[in-house]
Coordinates of C-alpha atoms in Angstrom, one line a residue:
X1 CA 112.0 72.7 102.4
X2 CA 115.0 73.7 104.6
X3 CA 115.7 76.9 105.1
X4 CA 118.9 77.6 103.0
X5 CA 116.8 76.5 100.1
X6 CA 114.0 78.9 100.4
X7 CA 113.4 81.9 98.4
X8 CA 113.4 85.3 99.7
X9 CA 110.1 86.4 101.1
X10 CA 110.1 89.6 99.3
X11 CA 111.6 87.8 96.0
X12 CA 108.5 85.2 96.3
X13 CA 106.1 88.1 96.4
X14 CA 107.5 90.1 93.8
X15 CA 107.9 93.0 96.3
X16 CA 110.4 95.4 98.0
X17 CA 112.0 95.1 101.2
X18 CA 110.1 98.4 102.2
X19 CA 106.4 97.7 100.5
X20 CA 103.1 98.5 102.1
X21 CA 101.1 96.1 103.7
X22 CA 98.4 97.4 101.2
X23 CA 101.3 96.3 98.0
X24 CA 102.5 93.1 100.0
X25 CA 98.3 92.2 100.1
X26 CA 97.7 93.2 96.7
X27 CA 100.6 91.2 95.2
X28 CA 99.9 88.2 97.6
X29 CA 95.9 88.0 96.0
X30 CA 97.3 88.6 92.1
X31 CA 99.3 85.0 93.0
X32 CA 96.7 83.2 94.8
X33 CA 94.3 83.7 92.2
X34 CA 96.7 83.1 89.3
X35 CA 98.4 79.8 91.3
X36 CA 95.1 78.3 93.5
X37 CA 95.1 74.8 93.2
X38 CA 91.6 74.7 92.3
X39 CA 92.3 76.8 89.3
X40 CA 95.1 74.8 88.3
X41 CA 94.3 70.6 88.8
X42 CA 96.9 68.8 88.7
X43 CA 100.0 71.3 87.9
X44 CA 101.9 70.6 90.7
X45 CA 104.3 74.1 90.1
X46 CA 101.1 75.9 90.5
X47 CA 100.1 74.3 93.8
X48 CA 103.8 74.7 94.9
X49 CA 104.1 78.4 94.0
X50 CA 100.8 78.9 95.4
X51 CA 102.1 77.2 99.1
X52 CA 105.4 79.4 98.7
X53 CA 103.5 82.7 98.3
X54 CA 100.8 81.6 101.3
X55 CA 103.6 81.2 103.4
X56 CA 105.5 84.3 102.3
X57 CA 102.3 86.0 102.8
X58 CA 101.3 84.8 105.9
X59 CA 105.1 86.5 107.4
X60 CA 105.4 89.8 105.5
X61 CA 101.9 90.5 107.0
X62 CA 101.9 90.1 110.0
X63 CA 104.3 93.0 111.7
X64 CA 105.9 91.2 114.4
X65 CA 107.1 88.1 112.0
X66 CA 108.4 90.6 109.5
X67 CA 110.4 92.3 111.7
X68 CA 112.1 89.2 112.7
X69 CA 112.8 87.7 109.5
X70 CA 113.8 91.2 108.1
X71 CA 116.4 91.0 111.2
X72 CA 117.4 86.8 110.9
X73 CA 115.8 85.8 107.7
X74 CA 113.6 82.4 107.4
X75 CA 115.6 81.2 110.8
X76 CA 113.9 84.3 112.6
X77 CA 110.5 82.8 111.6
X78 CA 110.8 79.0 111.6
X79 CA 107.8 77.4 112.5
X80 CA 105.6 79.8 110.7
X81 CA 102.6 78.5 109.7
X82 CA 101.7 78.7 105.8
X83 CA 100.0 75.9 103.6
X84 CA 99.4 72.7 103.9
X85 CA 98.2 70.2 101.7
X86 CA 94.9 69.7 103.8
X87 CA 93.9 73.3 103.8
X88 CA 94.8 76.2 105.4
X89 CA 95.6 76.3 109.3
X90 CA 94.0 79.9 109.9
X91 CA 92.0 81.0 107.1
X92 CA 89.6 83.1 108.9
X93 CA 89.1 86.1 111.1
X94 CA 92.2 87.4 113.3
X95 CA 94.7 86.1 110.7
X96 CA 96.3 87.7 108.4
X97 CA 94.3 85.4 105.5
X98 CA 90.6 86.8 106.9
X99 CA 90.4 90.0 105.4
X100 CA 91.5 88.5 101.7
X101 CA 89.8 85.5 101.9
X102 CA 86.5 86.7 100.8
X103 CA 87.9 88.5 97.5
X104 CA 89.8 85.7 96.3
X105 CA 87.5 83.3 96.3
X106 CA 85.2 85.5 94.7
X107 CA 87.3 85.6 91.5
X108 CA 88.1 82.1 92.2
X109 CA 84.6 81.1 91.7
X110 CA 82.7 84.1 89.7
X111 CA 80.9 85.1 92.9
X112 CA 80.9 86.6 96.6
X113 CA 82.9 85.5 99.2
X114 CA 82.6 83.9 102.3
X115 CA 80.6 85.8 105.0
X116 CA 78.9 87.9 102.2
X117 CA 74.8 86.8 103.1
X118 CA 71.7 87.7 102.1
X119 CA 70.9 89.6 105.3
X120 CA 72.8 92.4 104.0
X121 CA 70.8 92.9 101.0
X122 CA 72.1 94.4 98.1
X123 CA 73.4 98.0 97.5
X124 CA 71.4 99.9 94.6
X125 CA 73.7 101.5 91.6
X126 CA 75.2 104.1 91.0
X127 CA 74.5 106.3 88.3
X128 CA 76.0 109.4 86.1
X129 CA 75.1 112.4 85.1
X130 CA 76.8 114.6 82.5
X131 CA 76.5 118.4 83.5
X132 CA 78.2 120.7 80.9
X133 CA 78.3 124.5 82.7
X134 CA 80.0 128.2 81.7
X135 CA 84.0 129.1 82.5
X136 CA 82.3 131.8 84.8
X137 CA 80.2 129.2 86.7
X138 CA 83.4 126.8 86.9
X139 CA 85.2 129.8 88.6
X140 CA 82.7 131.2 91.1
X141 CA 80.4 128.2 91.6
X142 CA 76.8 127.7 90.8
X143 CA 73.5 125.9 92.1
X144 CA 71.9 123.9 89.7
X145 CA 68.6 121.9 89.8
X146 CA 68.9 118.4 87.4
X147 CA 66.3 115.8 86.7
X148 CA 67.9 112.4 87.2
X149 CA 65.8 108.6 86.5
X150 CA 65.8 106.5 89.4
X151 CA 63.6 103.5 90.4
X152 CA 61.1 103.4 93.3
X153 CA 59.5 101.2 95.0
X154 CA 56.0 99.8 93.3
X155 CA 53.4 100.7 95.1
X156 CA 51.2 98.0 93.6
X157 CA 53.2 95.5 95.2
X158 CA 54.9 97.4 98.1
X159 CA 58.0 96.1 96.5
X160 CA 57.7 92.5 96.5
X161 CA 57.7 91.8 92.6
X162 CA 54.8 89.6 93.2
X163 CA 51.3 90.3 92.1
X164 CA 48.9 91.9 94.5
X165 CA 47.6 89.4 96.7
X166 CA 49.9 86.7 96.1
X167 CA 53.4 85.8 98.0
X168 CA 56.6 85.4 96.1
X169 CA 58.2 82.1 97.3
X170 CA 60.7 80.2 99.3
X171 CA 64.1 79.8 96.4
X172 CA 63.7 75.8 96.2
X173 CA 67.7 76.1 94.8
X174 CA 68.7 77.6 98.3
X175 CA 65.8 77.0 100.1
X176 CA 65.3 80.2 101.2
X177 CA 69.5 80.9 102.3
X178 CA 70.2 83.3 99.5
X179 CA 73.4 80.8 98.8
X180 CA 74.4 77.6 97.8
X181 CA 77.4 76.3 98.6
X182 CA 80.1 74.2 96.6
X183 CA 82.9 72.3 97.4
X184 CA 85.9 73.2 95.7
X185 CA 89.0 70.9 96.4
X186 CA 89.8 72.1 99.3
X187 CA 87.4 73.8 100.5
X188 CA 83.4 74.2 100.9
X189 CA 82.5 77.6 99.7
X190 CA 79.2 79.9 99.4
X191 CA 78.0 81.5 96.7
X192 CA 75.3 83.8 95.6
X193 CA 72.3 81.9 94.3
X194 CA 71.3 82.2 90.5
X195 CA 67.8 81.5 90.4
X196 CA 66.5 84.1 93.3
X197 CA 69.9 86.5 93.0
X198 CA 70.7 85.9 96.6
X199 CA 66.9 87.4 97.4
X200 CA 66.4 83.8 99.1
X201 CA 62.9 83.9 97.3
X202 CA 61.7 83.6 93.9
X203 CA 58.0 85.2 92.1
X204 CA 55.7 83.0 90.5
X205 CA 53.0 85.7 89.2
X206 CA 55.0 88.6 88.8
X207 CA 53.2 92.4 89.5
X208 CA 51.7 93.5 86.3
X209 CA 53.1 97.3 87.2
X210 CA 56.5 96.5 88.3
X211 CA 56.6 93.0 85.8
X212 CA 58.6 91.2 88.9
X213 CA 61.4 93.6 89.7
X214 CA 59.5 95.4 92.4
X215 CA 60.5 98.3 91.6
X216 CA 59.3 101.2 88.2
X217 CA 60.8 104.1 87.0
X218 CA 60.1 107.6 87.8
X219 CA 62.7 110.8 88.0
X220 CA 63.1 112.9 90.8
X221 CA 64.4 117.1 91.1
X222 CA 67.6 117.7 92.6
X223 CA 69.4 120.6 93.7
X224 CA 73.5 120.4 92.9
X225 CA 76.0 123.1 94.5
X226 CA 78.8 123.3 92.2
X227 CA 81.7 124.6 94.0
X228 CA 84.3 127.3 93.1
X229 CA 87.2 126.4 91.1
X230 CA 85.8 122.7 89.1
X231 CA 86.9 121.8 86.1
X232 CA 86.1 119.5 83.0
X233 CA 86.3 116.4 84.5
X234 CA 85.8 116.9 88.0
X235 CA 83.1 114.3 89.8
X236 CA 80.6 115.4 92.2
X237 CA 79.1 112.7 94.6
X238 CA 75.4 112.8 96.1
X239 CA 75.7 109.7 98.6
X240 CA 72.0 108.3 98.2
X241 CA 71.0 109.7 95.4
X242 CA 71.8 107.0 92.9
X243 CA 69.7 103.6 92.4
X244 CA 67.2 102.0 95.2
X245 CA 68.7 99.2 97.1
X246 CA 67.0 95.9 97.6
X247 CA 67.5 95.6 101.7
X248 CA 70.6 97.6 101.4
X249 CA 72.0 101.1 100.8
X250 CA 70.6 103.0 97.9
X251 CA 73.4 103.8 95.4
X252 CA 75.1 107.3 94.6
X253 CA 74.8 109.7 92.1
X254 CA 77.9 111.2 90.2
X255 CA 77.9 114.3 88.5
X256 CA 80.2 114.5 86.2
X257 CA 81.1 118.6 85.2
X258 CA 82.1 119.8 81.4
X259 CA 83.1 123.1 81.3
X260 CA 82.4 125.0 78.0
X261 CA 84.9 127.0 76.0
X262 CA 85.1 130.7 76.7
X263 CA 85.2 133.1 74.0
X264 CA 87.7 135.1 75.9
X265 CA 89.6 133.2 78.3
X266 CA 91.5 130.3 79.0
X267 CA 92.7 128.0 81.5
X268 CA 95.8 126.9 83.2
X269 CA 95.7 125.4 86.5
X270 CA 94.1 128.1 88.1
X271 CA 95.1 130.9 86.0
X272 CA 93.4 132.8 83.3
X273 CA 94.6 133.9 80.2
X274 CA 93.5 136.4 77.8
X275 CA 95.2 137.2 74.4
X276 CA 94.7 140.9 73.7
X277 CA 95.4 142.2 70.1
X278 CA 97.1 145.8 70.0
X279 CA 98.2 148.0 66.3
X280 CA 101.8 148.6 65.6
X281 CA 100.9 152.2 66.4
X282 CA 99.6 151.2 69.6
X283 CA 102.6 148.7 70.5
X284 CA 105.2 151.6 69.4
X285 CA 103.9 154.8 71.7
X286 CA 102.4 152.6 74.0
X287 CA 98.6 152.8 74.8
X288 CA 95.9 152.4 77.9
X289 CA 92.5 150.6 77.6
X290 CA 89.9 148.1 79.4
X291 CA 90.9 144.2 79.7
X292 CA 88.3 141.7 80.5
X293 CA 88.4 140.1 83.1
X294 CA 86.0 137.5 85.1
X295 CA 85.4 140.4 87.7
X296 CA 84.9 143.2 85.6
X297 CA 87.6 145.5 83.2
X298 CA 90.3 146.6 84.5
X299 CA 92.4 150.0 83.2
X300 CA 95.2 149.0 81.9
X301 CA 98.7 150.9 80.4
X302 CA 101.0 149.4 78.0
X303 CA 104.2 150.9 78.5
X304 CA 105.8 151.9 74.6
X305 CA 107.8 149.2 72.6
X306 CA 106.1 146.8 73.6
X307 CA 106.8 143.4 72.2
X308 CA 104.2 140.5 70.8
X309 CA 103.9 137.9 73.5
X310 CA 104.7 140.3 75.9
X311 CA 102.8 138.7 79.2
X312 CA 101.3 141.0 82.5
X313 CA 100.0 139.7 85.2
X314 CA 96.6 140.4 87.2
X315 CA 97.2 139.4 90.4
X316 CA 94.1 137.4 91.7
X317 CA 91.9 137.8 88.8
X318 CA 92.3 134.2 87.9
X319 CA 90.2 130.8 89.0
X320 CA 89.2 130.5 93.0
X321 CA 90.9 127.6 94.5
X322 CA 88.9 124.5 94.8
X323 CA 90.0 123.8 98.1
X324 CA 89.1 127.3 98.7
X325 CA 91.7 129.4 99.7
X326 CA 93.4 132.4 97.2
X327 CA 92.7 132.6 93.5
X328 CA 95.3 132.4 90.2
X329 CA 96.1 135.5 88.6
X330 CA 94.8 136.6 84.9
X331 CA 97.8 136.6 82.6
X332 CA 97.6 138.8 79.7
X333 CA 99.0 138.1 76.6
X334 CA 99.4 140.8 74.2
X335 CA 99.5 140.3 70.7
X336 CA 100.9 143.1 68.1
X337 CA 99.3 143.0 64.5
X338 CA 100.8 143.4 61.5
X339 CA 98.8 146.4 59.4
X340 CA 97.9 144.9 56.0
X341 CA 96.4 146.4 53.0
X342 CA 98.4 149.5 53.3
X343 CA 97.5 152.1 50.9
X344 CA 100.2 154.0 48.6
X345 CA 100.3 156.7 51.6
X346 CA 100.8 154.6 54.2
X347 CA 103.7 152.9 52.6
X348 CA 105.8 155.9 51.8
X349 CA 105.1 156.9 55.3
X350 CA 106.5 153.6 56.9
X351 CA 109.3 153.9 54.2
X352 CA 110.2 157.3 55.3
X353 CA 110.4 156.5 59.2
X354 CA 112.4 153.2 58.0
X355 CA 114.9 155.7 56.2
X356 CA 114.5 158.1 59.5
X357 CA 115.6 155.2 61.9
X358 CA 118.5 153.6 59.8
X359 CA 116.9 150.5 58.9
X360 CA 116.8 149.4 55.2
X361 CA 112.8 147.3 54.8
X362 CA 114.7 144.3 53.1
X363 CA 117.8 143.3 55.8
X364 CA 116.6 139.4 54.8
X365 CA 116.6 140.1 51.3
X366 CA 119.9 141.8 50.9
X367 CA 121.2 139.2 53.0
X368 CA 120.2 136.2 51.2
X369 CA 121.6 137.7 47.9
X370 CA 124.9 138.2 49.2
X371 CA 125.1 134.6 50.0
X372 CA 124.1 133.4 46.9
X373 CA 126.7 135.5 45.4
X374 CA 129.5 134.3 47.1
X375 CA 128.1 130.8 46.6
X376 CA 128.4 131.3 42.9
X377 CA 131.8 133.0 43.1

C-alpha cells in the first residue's frame, strides 16, 4: 500500500492526535481481538483491518516513530515494520507488541497468555465483607474485630488433595507442564490445562477431609481500623487476608463500609447538618439553647426574626477529612413551626397583634376575590 493511500494512524486507531500510550494500547487490543485472523477465517477485511491497526500500532507506540510521523506523516516512518502475512516480525519482549501479547491471546483463545506458567502458581481470591457501622464511628474512626471464612490448608493431606499415603499424579494431558499448547493459524500458543487446572498433576484417591481440593474451611478473627471520615461505599483492603493461594499469593480481603442513618444528622461531603425546630414565639423575640453536635452541645443564640431555613454555621463541627487534614463544619438549619390547634384565646390574641401591626390575616383571600370580580365584570 503506497503511502498516499494509507489512512491516518490516529484515524486507523480510532484515537486523538494527543492520546496516551495507555488509550492508543487499549484501542490497539479492542481491534486486534475484534479483527484477528484467527477469529475471523477467511474475511479478508478482517485480516486487512487487523494488518492496518498492527501497523498503526506498532508506530504510535513506540515514542521515537511517533514523533516522526506526527512531524512527516507515513513518509517519516517508511520501512516500519507491521504485519505480515507469515506472522508477526517482533511479537515478543522489547517490542512494543510484548507487553499485549499475552492479554490478547487470552481472549483470543478463552485462556492465559503466553509466558503465564505453572511455576507461578495461582493467586487465591478475593473476598468481601459487608460492615454496616454508626455516623459517629464514620466520623471519628473505629477498630473493629470481624470473623471472615477463609480456607486453609488440610492438614490430613498437607495440602496435596490426595489421600494420606498416596501421591497425586503426573497430568497425562500436559504431562506434568501445566499447559498444552495449540496452534492457531498463525501461531502456536499455550494454554492452561483443563484436566489438572494448570496444577501439572491430577488426584486419583482424593483426601477424605479435604475431598481433593487440598484445602477445608475454617474462619479466622481479624482486627479492622476504620479510619476517620469513611462513608457508605468506601472499600477497605487487607492485602493477604482474602483466599489461600495454590503456590501463589493468598488473595485480599475487602471491606466494604455501610454507614447507618443518624437520627439527628446528615451528610454532605464532609459537612453535617442538623434541622432544628424553633415556635413562632421563639423565631419572633429570638431565643438561645443547646444544638447537638458530634462533639457535644453547643450554646447557641438565635438573633429575633428569624426566618425558616435560615442556615448557621459551626465551624469544624462537621466530618474529619479522610485524607486527614481539617474537618467540615455543622450547618444548622432552623425550622419555624406553625402553632396548630390554637384555642379561642390564642386566636383573638394573634388577631389583635395582626390588627396592632397593620396586617389584615387574609391578604390571599382578599386578593383572589378582587380578581374574580374584575374577571366577571
Amino acid at each position: 500500500m503506497a503511502n498516499a493511500e494509507k489512512r491516518d494512524y490516529y484515524e486507523v486507531l480510532g484515537v486523538h492526535r494527543n492520546a496516551s500510550e495507555t488509550e492508543i494500547k487499549k484501542a490497539f487490543r479492542k481491534q486486534a481481538i475484534q479483527f484477528h485472523p484467527d477469529k475471523n477465517p477467511g474475511d479478508k477485511a478482517s485480516e486487512d483491518k487487523f494488518k492496518e491497526a498492527t501497523e498503526a500500532y506498532e508506530v504510535l507506540s513506540d515514542a521515537q516513530k511517533r514523533a516522526q510521523y506526527d512531524q512527516f506523516g507515513h513518509a517519516g516512518v517508511s520501512g516500519a515494520g507491521g504485519y505480515s502475512g507469515g506472522g508477526f516480525g517482533g511479537f515478543g519482549a522489547g517490542t512494543p507488541f510484548g507487553d499485549i501479547f499475552g492479554d490478547i491471546f487470552g481472549d483470543i483463545f478463552g485462556g492465559g497468555g503466553g509466558g503465564r506458567g505453572r511455576t507461578q502458581g495461582r493467586r487465591g481470591d478475593d473476598l468481601l465483607y459487608n460492615m454496616e457501622i454508626s455516623f459517629e464511628e464514620a466520623a471519628f474512626g473505629v477498630e473493629k474485630k470481624i470473623e471472615v471464612p477463609f480456607a486453609k490448608r488440610c492438614g490430613a493431606c498437607n495440602g496435596s488433595g490426595a489421600k494420606p499415603g498416596t501421591d497425586p499424579k503426573v497430568c497425562p494431558t500436559c504431562r506434568g507442564a501445566g499447559q498444552v499448547r495449540y496452534q492457531q493459524g498463525f501461531f502456536s500458543v499455550s494454554k492452561t490445562c483443563g484436566q489438572c487446572n494448570g496444577e501439572g498433576k491430577v488426584v486419583d484417591n482424593p483426601c477424605p477431609d479435604c475431598r481433593g481440593k487440598g484445602s477445608v474451611k475454617d474462619t479466622k478473627m481479624l482486627s479492622v481500623k476504620v479510619p476517620a471520615g469513611v462513608e457508605t461505599g468506601s472499600r477497605l483492603k487487607l492485602t493477604g487476608e482474602g483466599g489461600q493461594g495454590k503456590g501463589g499469593p493468598n488473595g485480599d480481603l475487602y471491606v466494604a463500609i455501610s454507614v447507618a442513618d443518624h437520627a439527628l444528622f446528615q451528610r454532605e461531603d464532609n459537612n453535617v447538618i442538623c434541622e432544628i425546630p424553633i415556635s413562632f414565639i421563639q423565631a419572633s423575640l429570638g431565643c438561645e439553647f443547646d444544638v447537638p453536635t458530634l462533639d457535644g452541645k453547643v450554646a447557641m443564640k438565635i438573633p429575633e426574626g428569624t426566618q425558616s431555613g435560615k442556615i448557621y454555621r459551626l465551624k469544624g463541627k462537621g466530618i474529619p477529612s479522610l485524607q486527614g487534614y481539617g474537618r467540615g463544619d455543622q450547618l444548622v438549619v432552623i425550622r419555624v413551626e406553625t402553632p396548630t390547634n390554637l384555642n379561642r384565646k390564642q386566636k383573638e390574641l394573634l388577631e389583635e397583634f395582626a390588627k396592632i401591626s397593620g396586617e389584615d390575616v387574609h391578604p390571599m383571600k382578599k386578593g383572589f376575590l378582587d380578581k374574580v370580580m374584575d374577571f366577571l365584570s
